[in-house]
CSV table of C-alpha atoms in Angstrom, one decimal:
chain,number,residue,atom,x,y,z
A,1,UNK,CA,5.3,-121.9,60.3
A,2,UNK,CA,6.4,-121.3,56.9
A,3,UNK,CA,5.2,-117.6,55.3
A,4,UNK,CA,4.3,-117.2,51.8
A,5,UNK,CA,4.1,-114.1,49.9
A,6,UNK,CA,2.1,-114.0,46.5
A,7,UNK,CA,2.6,-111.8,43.7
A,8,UNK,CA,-0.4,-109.8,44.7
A,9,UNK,CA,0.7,-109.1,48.5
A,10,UNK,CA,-1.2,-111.8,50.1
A,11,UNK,CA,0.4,-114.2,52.7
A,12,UNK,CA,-0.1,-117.6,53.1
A,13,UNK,CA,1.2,-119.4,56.2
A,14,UNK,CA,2.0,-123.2,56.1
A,15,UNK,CA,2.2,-125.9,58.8
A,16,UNK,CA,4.1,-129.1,58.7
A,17,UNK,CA,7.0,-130.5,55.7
A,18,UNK,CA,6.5,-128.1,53.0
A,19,UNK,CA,8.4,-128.5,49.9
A,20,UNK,CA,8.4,-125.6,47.1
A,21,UNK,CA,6.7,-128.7,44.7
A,22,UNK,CA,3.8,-129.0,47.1
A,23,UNK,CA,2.7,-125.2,46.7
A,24,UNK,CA,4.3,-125.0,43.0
A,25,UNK,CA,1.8,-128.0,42.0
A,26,UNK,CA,-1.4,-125.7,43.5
A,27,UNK,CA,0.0,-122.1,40.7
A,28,UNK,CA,1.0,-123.1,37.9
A,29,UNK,CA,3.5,-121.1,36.1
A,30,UNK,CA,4.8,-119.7,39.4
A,31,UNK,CA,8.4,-120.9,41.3
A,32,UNK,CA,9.1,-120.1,45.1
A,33,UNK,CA,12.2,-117.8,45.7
A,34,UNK,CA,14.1,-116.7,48.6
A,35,UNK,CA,13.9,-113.0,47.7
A,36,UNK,CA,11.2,-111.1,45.4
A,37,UNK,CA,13.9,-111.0,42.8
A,38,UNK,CA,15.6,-113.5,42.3
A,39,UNK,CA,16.5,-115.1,38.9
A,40,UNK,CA,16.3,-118.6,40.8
A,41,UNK,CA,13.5,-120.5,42.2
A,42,UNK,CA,13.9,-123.2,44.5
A,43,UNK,CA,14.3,-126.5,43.3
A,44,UNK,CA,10.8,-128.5,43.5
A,45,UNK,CA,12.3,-131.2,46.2
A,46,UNK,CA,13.4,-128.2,48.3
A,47,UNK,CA,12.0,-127.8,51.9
A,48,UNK,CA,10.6,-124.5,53.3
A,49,UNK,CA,12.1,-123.3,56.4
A,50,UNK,CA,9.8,-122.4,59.1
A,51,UNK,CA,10.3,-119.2,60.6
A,52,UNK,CA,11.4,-118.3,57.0
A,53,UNK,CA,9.8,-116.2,54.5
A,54,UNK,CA,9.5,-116.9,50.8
A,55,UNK,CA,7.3,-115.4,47.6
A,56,UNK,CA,5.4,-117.4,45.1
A,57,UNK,CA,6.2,-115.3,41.9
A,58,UNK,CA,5.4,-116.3,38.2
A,59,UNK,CA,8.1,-118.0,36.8
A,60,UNK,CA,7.6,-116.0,33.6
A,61,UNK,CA,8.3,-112.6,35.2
A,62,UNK,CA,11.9,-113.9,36.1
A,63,UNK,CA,13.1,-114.7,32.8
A,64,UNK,CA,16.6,-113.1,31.4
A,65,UNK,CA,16.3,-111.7,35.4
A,66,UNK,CA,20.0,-111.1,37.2
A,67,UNK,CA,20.5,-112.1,40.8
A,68,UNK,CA,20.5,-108.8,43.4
A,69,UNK,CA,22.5,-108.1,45.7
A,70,UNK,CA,21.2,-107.9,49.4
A,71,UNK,CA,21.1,-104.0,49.4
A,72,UNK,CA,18.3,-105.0,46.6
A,73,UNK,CA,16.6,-107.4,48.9
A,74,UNK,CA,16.5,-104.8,51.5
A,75,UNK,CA,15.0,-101.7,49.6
A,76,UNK,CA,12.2,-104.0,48.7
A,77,UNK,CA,12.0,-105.6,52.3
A,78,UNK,CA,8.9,-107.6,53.7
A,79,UNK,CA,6.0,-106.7,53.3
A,80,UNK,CA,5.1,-107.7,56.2
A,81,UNK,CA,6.6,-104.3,58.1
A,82,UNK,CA,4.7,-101.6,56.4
A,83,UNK,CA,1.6,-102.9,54.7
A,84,UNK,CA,0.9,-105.3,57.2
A,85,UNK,CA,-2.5,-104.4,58.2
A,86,UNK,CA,-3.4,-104.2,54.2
A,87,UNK,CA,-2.6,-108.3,53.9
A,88,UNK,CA,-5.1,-110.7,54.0
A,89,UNK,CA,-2.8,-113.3,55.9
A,90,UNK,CA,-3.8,-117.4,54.3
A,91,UNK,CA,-3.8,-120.1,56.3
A,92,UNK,CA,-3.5,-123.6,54.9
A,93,UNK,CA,-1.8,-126.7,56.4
A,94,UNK,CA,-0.3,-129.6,54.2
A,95,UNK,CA,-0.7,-132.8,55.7
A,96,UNK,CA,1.9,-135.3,54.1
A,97,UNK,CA,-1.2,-137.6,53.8
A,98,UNK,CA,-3.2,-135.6,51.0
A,99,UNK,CA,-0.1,-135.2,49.0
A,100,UNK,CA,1.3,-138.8,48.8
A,101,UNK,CA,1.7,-140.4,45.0
């Protein structure tokens, strides 16, 4: 599974091909990145990962942003390790079918 991380701490999980345009398209305004700061979001045609773990973050927030280092990355780590049993964990699958044009 693919795991999500909104800008307000929730986590969604994800079954199946995920592509950063199929959550993009469901928040608009918001990009999916690799890191909570990053001045890059993944390009719309880009596959998620499972096993990996990405953030849905306003696009606005990143503007004029620079790109951390991974000493950055790590000070703001998941936060899946200390706030896990705060999260209210999603669950929502994406079947190819739905999302056909």
């Amino acid at each position: 599974a693919v795991r999500v991380v909104t800008s307000t701490g929730g986590v969604m999980e994800l079954h199946g091909n995920v592509t950063a345009e199929r959550i993009t398209n469901e928040f608009p305004g918001h990009g999916i990145f690799r890191r909570r700061r990053s001045s890059h979001p993944l390009l719309h045609n880009e596959p998620l990962l499972a096993g990996h773990l990405y953030y849905l973050l306003p696009l606005d927030h990143f503007v004029g942003c620079s790109s951390p280092t991974d000493e950055d990355d790590d000070a703001v780590a998941s936060p899946l390790n200390a706030t896990n049993s705060a999260l209210t964990p999603y669950r929502m699958s994406l079947d190819s079918h739905v999302f056909s044009r």
